[in-house]
Amino acid sequence: MCGIVGYVGKKRAAPLLLGALKKLEYRGYDSAGIAVLCGGLAVRKCAGEVSNLRSTASMEGTCGIGHTRWATHGGPTERNAHPHVWKRFAVVHNGIIENYQSLRAECEARGEEFYSETDSEVVAHLMEFYYAGDLLGALKETCARLKGSYALAVLCSERPGTIALARYKSPLVVGVGGGVWCASDIPAIAAKDRALYPLADGEFALLGDGAQFYGREGRIEKQPVGRDMSESIPLKRGYRHFMRKEIDEIPAVLAKCRPCALVSASFPGVRDGLAASSHITVVACGTAYHAGLAARCAFETLARVPCTVTVASEYRYADPVIGEGETVIAVSQSGETADTIAAAELARGCGARTVAVVNVTDSTLAGLCDDALPVSAGREIAVAATKSFNAQLMVLYTLAATLAEAKGRRGYGDLLKEMPELAAQTVSVGEGVRAWVAYFVSASSVYFIGRGADYVAALEGSLKLKEITYLPSEGYPAGELKHGTLALVEEGTPIVAVLTSERLAEKTMNAVHEVYARGARVFLITSLAEYAASKELTGAVVIPQCGEVFSPMLSVIPLQLLAYYVSVARGIDPDKPRNLAKSVTVE
Ligand code: M6R
């Protein structure tokens, strides 16, 4: 999964490509590269971030392509960086070519040489093989040989001023105005007076004086999409990292959601469809999966509707039983997560009603589901999801509250209206975790425990910590520790317990006593102040009460802050953890 960009116009391409690539780094930052047509093909590549790309000042051409990479095949090296070049062709690729080994063997049998370990390099070879003066024809023939997913931008040294594009299951958008552009997402190239044309699967384009679009059969006309230009790339505005800024934005994001009105008035189809559902399935990955787990507590406890939550990458190959009258909710910040898209496609194909809960409303997932509910978190830059999780919970809890109301269980919607204020208080008291950092910074492992909804918060707290601090960390049901994991607890092991359920408080405290007795340092996130003074605790943060079911929306906030401060203390950039990318558009 990577970001690609292209520009052809009257200005020097290199600086424009670099600027657009910076905006795409959320898709990967393992390596970067650009190719510009200036006489022949001029190529610059580097390992690491786009800012590492040097000596582009001498690249004079006005037509070029660029790439920022999240490594799938081959390490994050300069050699594996795109653009990949073979003879007359330079290619940037986002996606995975699943049959690249057999294609590469075919090329090598012709005596062609490869220099990288990537799946993408084979595309440049196929272009050279099929090219006989017809750039679009060669690209169509090349794509006919590919299995997998791709957004491709291709330069040919014999076609100055032209970029050829193809898209299949990886996003690609064309922009016309102030030159002709392409990119993996709209914000990278959005500008006033620039018309934007997302390509659909199986479509091609030639960019030059303007943009020409093609389907498999021939030329097609496309209409530009509307776009709110106010949604530009956010700035750090004095914050050291986007992640910390995005945590501070949680109260405002929750206030903006206005979900009750949203579901009832704007999406009656979703409300009525859910009300008629005998079963709800949530499919998602990572943090969005945890949002699904939290939603299950709400759907089942408040609305008494059975709910199953499945990791999307498992669901898509599990041959799931998709019953009549089932609603499948696909949750995703980006709306471009390949596994979640595939799971939603499968469910829809089997007749389920599909609802996307997405932050990016013009995403692939939003387009393919029957309905798309916006989570309205605003653009999230840090790789670690924070405000989007809280916003996803707001939408999902609202759905549950709406269903509960239809069954005569009222009042939950009013409780949700208080959440922005309670979240603001939680961000403030959550800063207390800074005093805990020294106990975590060199830990060999960390555990997060809780029961019910608190267990979901524990899972998300653990994911946050491991992805931006690289500390081994797990979330466990508090009652499950003693069935094995307790063996890993030793003197000084940090354990964070989440405790907001009065009903389950004594049960969770049993686990606290058990780990303390074995030498653990215990830290507590609780809405029940009476437990904060327990002698076993090294630290406690008391957060506002908001009811057991909705509690992850608040209890996760100190956990997000803990991960952030430990990451900074370990000298890591929390916005760009190693090996990860914001949007995972490959399997
Ligand atoms: O864009 P999505 O919500 O579909 O992304 C799903 C996961 O890749 C994402 O939540 C990931 O786990 C985050 N890095 C977690 O912070």
PDB file of N, CA, C and O in Angstrom, residues 368-407:
ATOM      1  N   LEU A 368     -19.679   1.653  -1.941  1.00  0.00           N
ATOM      2  CA  LEU A 368     -20.208   0.321  -2.272  1.00  0.00           C
ATOM      3  C   LEU A 368     -21.314  -0.159  -1.333  1.00  0.00           C
ATOM      4  O   LEU A 368     -22.074  -1.057  -1.681  1.00  0.00           O
ATOM      5  N   CYS A 369     -21.418   0.438  -0.131  1.00  0.00           N
ATOM      6  CA  CYS A 369     -22.454  -0.024   0.804  1.00  0.00           C
ATOM      7  C   CYS A 369     -23.803   0.621   0.480  1.00  0.00           C
ATOM      8  O   CYS A 369     -23.873   1.654  -0.187  1.00  0.00           O
ATOM      9  N   ASP A 370     -24.874   0.011   0.984  1.00  0.00           N
ATOM     10  CA  ASP A 370     -26.204   0.557   0.720  1.00  0.00           C
ATOM     11  C   ASP A 370     -26.353   1.952   1.318  1.00  0.00           C
ATOM     12  O   ASP A 370     -27.018   2.806   0.754  1.00  0.00           O
ATOM     13  N   ASP A 371     -25.774   2.156   2.501  1.00  0.00           N
ATOM     14  CA  ASP A 371     -25.793   3.474   3.136  1.00  0.00           C
ATOM     15  C   ASP A 371     -24.420   3.745   3.734  1.00  0.00           C
ATOM     16  O   ASP A 371     -23.698   2.810   4.106  1.00  0.00           O
ATOM     17  N   ALA A 372     -24.090   5.014   3.856  1.00  0.00           N
ATOM     18  CA  ALA A 372     -22.826   5.390   4.499  1.00  0.00           C
ATOM     19  C   ALA A 372     -23.107   6.443   5.563  1.00  0.00           C
ATOM     20  O   ALA A 372     -23.652   7.506   5.261  1.00  0.00           O
ATOM     21  N   LEU A 373     -22.769   6.123   6.810  1.00  0.00           N
ATOM     22  CA  LEU A 373     -22.925   7.096   7.896  1.00  0.00           C
ATOM     23  C   LEU A 373     -21.584   7.776   8.129  1.00  0.00           C
ATOM     24  O   LEU A 373     -20.592   7.105   8.421  1.00  0.00           O
ATOM     25  N   PRO A 374     -21.514   9.096   8.035  1.00  0.00           N
ATOM     26  CA  PRO A 374     -20.245   9.793   8.253  1.00  0.00           C
ATOM     27  C   PRO A 374     -19.932   9.901   9.738  1.00  0.00           C
ATOM     28  O   PRO A 374     -20.827  10.173  10.533  1.00  0.00           O
ATOM     29  N   VAL A 375     -18.676   9.674  10.113  1.00  0.00           N
ATOM     30  CA  VAL A 375     -18.329   9.834  11.535  1.00  0.00           C
ATOM     31  C   VAL A 375     -17.835  11.252  11.818  1.00  0.00           C
ATOM     32  O   VAL A 375     -17.713  11.636  12.971  1.00  0.00           O
ATOM     33  N   SER A 376     -17.520  12.006  10.775  1.00  0.00           N
ATOM     34  CA  SER A 376     -17.228  13.446  10.915  1.00  0.00           C
ATOM     35  C   SER A 376     -16.106  13.766  11.894  1.00  0.00           C
ATOM     36  O   SER A 376     -16.192  14.738  12.643  1.00  0.00           O
ATOM     37  N   ALA A 377     -15.066  12.957  11.902  1.00  0.00           N
ATOM     38  CA  ALA A 377     -13.937  13.229  12.797  1.00  0.00           C
ATOM     39  C   ALA A 377     -12.975  14.237  12.189  1.00  0.00           C
ATOM     40  O   ALA A 377     -12.043  14.673  12.859  1.00  0.00           O
ATOM     41  N   GLY A 378     -13.173  14.592  10.924  1.00  0.00           N
ATOM     42  CA  GLY A 378     -12.181  15.434  10.256  1.00  0.00           C
ATOM     43  C   GLY A 378     -10.980  14.581   9.891  1.00  0.00           C
ATOM     44  O   GLY A 378     -10.858  13.434  10.325  1.00  0.00           O
ATOM     45  N   ARG A 379     -10.105  15.142   9.110  1.00  0.00           N
ATOM     46  CA  ARG A 379      -8.981  14.344   8.628  1.00  0.00           C
ATOM     47  C   ARG A 379      -8.060  13.949   9.793  1.00  0.00           C
ATOM     48  O   ARG A 379      -7.719  14.785  10.629  1.00  0.00           O
ATOM     49  N   GLU A 380      -7.705  12.679   9.851  1.00  0.00           N
ATOM     50  CA  GLU A 380      -6.817  12.169  10.901  1.00  0.00           C
ATOM     51  C   GLU A 380      -5.479  11.828  10.249  1.00  0.00           C
ATOM     52  O   GLU A 380      -5.430  11.011   9.326  1.00  0.00           O
ATOM     53  N   ILE A 381      -4.419  12.459  10.713  1.00  0.00           N
ATOM     54  CA  ILE A 381      -3.113  12.304  10.073  1.00  0.00           C
ATOM     55  C   ILE A 381      -2.261  11.245  10.778  1.00  0.00           C
ATOM     56  O   ILE A 381      -1.626  10.419  10.129  1.00  0.00           O
ATOM     57  N   ALA A 382      -2.217  11.272  12.107  1.00  0.00           N
ATOM     58  CA  ALA A 382      -1.378  10.315  12.845  1.00  0.00           C
ATOM     59  C   ALA A 382      -1.791   8.890  12.483  1.00  0.00           C
ATOM     60  O   ALA A 382      -2.986   8.600  12.338  1.00  0.00           O
ATOM     61  N   VAL A 383      -0.806   8.014  12.346  1.00  0.00           N
ATOM     62  CA  VAL A 383      -1.111   6.616  12.002  1.00  0.00           C
ATOM     63  C   VAL A 383      -1.994   5.975  13.076  1.00  0.00           C
ATOM     64  O   VAL A 383      -2.917   5.220  12.779  1.00  0.00           O
ATOM     65  N   ALA A 384      -1.723   6.271  14.327  1.00  0.00           N
ATOM     66  CA  ALA A 384      -2.546   5.716  15.412  1.00  0.00           C
ATOM     67  C   ALA A 384      -3.902   6.420  15.428  1.00  0.00           C
ATOM     68  O   ALA A 384      -3.980   7.637  15.572  1.00  0.00           O
ATOM     69  N   ALA A 385      -4.952   5.642  15.283  1.00  0.00           N
ATOM     70  CA  ALA A 385      -6.300   6.218  15.288  1.00  0.00           C
ATOM     71  C   ALA A 385      -6.667   6.656  16.699  1.00  0.00           C
ATOM     72  O   ALA A 385      -6.503   5.896  17.654  1.00  0.00           O
ATOM     73  N   THR A 386      -7.136   7.882  16.843  1.00  0.00           N
ATOM     74  CA  THR A 386      -7.596   8.347  18.168  1.00  0.00           C
ATOM     75  C   THR A 386      -9.002   8.940  18.022  1.00  0.00           C
ATOM     76  O   THR A 386      -9.984   8.269  18.294  1.00  0.00           O
ATOM     77  N   LYS A 387      -9.079  10.171  17.530  1.00  0.00           N
ATOM     78  CA  LYS A 387     -10.396  10.832  17.488  1.00  0.00           C
ATOM     79  C   LYS A 387     -11.381  10.078  16.595  1.00  0.00           C
ATOM     80  O   LYS A 387     -12.590  10.111  16.837  1.00  0.00           O
ATOM     81  N   SER A 388     -10.882   9.377  15.592  1.00  0.00           N
ATOM     82  CA  SER A 388     -11.809   8.646  14.714  1.00  0.00           C
ATOM     83  C   SER A 388     -12.474   7.503  15.479  1.00  0.00           C
ATOM     84  O   SER A 388     -13.630   7.168  15.220  1.00  0.00           O
ATOM     85  N   PHE A 389     -11.736   6.905  16.443  1.00  0.00           N
ATOM     86  CA  PHE A 389     -12.312   5.836  17.267  1.00  0.00           C
ATOM     87  C   PHE A 389     -13.468   6.395  18.099  1.00  0.00           C
ATOM     88  O   PHE A 389     -14.573   5.824  18.108  1.00  0.00           O
ATOM     89  N   ASN A 390     -13.230   7.508  18.786  1.00  0.00           N
ATOM     90  CA  ASN A 390     -14.286   8.091  19.617  1.00  0.00           C
ATOM     91  C   ASN A 390     -15.489   8.470  18.759  1.00  0.00           C
ATOM     92  O   ASN A 390     -16.637   8.289  19.162  1.00  0.00           O
ATOM     93  N   ALA A 391     -15.220   8.984  17.553  1.00  0.00           N
ATOM     94  CA  ALA A 391     -16.314   9.389  16.674  1.00  0.00           C
ATOM     95  C   ALA A 391     -17.070   8.175  16.135  1.00  0.00           C
ATOM     96  O   ALA A 391     -18.303   8.197  16.010  1.00  0.00           O
ATOM     97  N   GLN A 392     -16.334   7.099  15.828  1.00  0.00           N
ATOM     98  CA  GLN A 392     -17.007   5.862  15.396  1.00  0.00           C
ATOM     99  C   GLN A 392     -17.944   5.376  16.500  1.00  0.00           C
ATOM    100  O   GLN A 392     -19.081   4.949  16.243  1.00  0.00           O
ATOM    101  N   LEU A 393     -17.447   5.440  17.759  1.00  0.00           N
ATOM    102  CA  LEU A 393     -18.294   5.009  18.876  1.00  0.00           C
ATOM    103  C   LEU A 393     -19.551   5.870  18.945  1.00  0.00           C
ATOM    104  O   LEU A 393     -20.644   5.357  19.188  1.00  0.00           O
ATOM    105  N   MET A 394     -19.388   7.166  18.726  1.00  0.00           N
ATOM    106  CA  MET A 394     -20.557   8.049  18.807  1.00  0.00           C
ATOM    107  C   MET A 394     -21.621   7.612  17.801  1.00  0.00           C
ATOM    108  O   MET A 394     -22.809   7.529  18.131  1.00  0.00           O
ATOM    109  N   VAL A 395     -21.215   7.326  16.587  1.00  0.00           N
ATOM    110  CA  VAL A 395     -22.183   6.922  15.562  1.00  0.00           C
ATOM    111  C   VAL A 395     -22.796   5.556  15.903  1.00  0.00           C
ATOM    112  O   VAL A 395     -24.014   5.364  15.844  1.00  0.00           O
ATOM    113  N   LEU A 396     -21.945   4.617  16.301  1.00  0.00           N
ATOM    114  CA  LEU A 396     -22.452   3.260  16.584  1.00  0.00           C
ATOM    115  C   LEU A 396     -23.344   3.253  17.824  1.00  0.00           C
ATOM    116  O   LEU A 396     -24.389   2.584  17.853  1.00  0.00           O
ATOM    117  N   TYR A 397     -22.944   3.990  18.848  1.00  0.00           N
ATOM    118  CA  TYR A 397     -23.790   4.078  20.049  1.00  0.00           C
ATOM    119  C   TYR A 397     -25.128   4.732  19.713  1.00  0.00           C
ATOM    120  O   TYR A 397     -26.170   4.374  20.272  1.00  0.00           O
ATOM    121  N   THR A 398     -25.082   5.703  18.809  1.00  0.00           N
ATOM    122  CA  THR A 398     -26.322   6.368  18.416  1.00  0.00           C
ATOM    123  C   THR A 398     -27.259   5.398  17.715  1.00  0.00           C
ATOM    124  O   THR A 398     -28.476   5.405  17.946  1.00  0.00           O
ATOM    125  N   LEU A 399     -26.676   4.552  16.861  1.00  0.00           N
ATOM    126  CA  LEU A 399     -27.511   3.532  16.207  1.00  0.00           C
ATOM    127  C   LEU A 399     -28.159   2.650  17.265  1.00  0.00           C
ATOM    128  O   LEU A 399     -29.361   2.352  17.205  1.00  0.00           O
ATOM    129  N   ALA A 400     -27.359   2.239  18.257  1.00  0.00           N
ATOM    130  CA  ALA A 400     -27.902   1.372  19.315  1.00  0.00           C
ATOM    131  C   ALA A 400     -28.961   2.111  20.116  1.00  0.00           C
ATOM    132  O   ALA A 400     -30.019   1.546  20.444  1.00  0.00           O
ATOM    133  N   ALA A 401     -28.703   3.385  20.422  1.00  0.00           N
ATOM    134  CA  ALA A 401     -29.680   4.167  21.195  1.00  0.00           C
ATOM    135  C   ALA A 401     -30.981   4.343  20.409  1.00  0.00           C
ATOM    136  O   ALA A 401     -32.082   4.286  20.977  1.00  0.00           O
ATOM    137  N   THR A 402     -30.838   4.527  19.092  1.00  0.00           N
ATOM    138  CA  THR A 402     -32.022   4.691  18.242  1.00  0.00           C
ATOM    139  C   THR A 402     -32.848   3.409  18.222  1.00  0.00           C
ATOM    140  O   THR A 402     -34.081   3.427  18.311  1.00  0.00           O
ATOM    141  N   LEU A 403     -32.149   2.273  18.130  1.00  0.00           N
ATOM    142  CA  LEU A 403     -32.851   0.984  18.148  1.00  0.00           C
ATOM    143  C   LEU A 403     -33.528   0.750  19.494  1.00  0.00           C
ATOM    144  O   LEU A 403     -34.663   0.267  19.560  1.00  0.00           O
ATOM    145  N   ALA A 404     -32.795   1.108  20.568  1.00  0.00           N
ATOM    146  CA  ALA A 404     -33.357   0.923  21.915  1.00  0.00           C
ATOM    147  C   ALA A 404     -34.618   1.759  22.067  1.00  0.00           C
ATOM    148  O   ALA A 404     -35.633   1.299  22.614  1.00  0.00           O
ATOM    149  N   GLU A 405     -34.554   2.983  21.549  1.00  0.00           N
ATOM    150  CA  GLU A 405     -35.706   3.882  21.659  1.00  0.00           C
ATOM    151  C   GLU A 405     -36.918   3.294  20.946  1.00  0.00           C
ATOM    152  O   GLU A 405     -38.037   3.350  21.455  1.00  0.00           O
ATOM    153  N   ALA A 406     -36.667   2.717  19.774  1.00  0.00           N
ATOM    154  CA  ALA A 406     -37.767   2.111  19.025  1.00  0.00           C
ATOM    155  C   ALA A 406     -38.412   0.983  19.829  1.00  0.00           C
ATOM    156  O   ALA A 406     -39.573   0.628  19.605  1.00  0.00           O
ATOM    157  N   LYS A 407     -37.652   0.417  20.784  1.00  0.00           N
ATOM    158  CA  LYS A 407     -38.206  -0.660  21.614  1.00  0.00           C
ATOM    159  C   LYS A 407     -38.666  -0.138  22.972  1.00  0.00           C
ATOM    160  O   LYS A 407     -38.859  -0.909  23.909  1.00  0.00           O
TER     161      LYS A 407
END
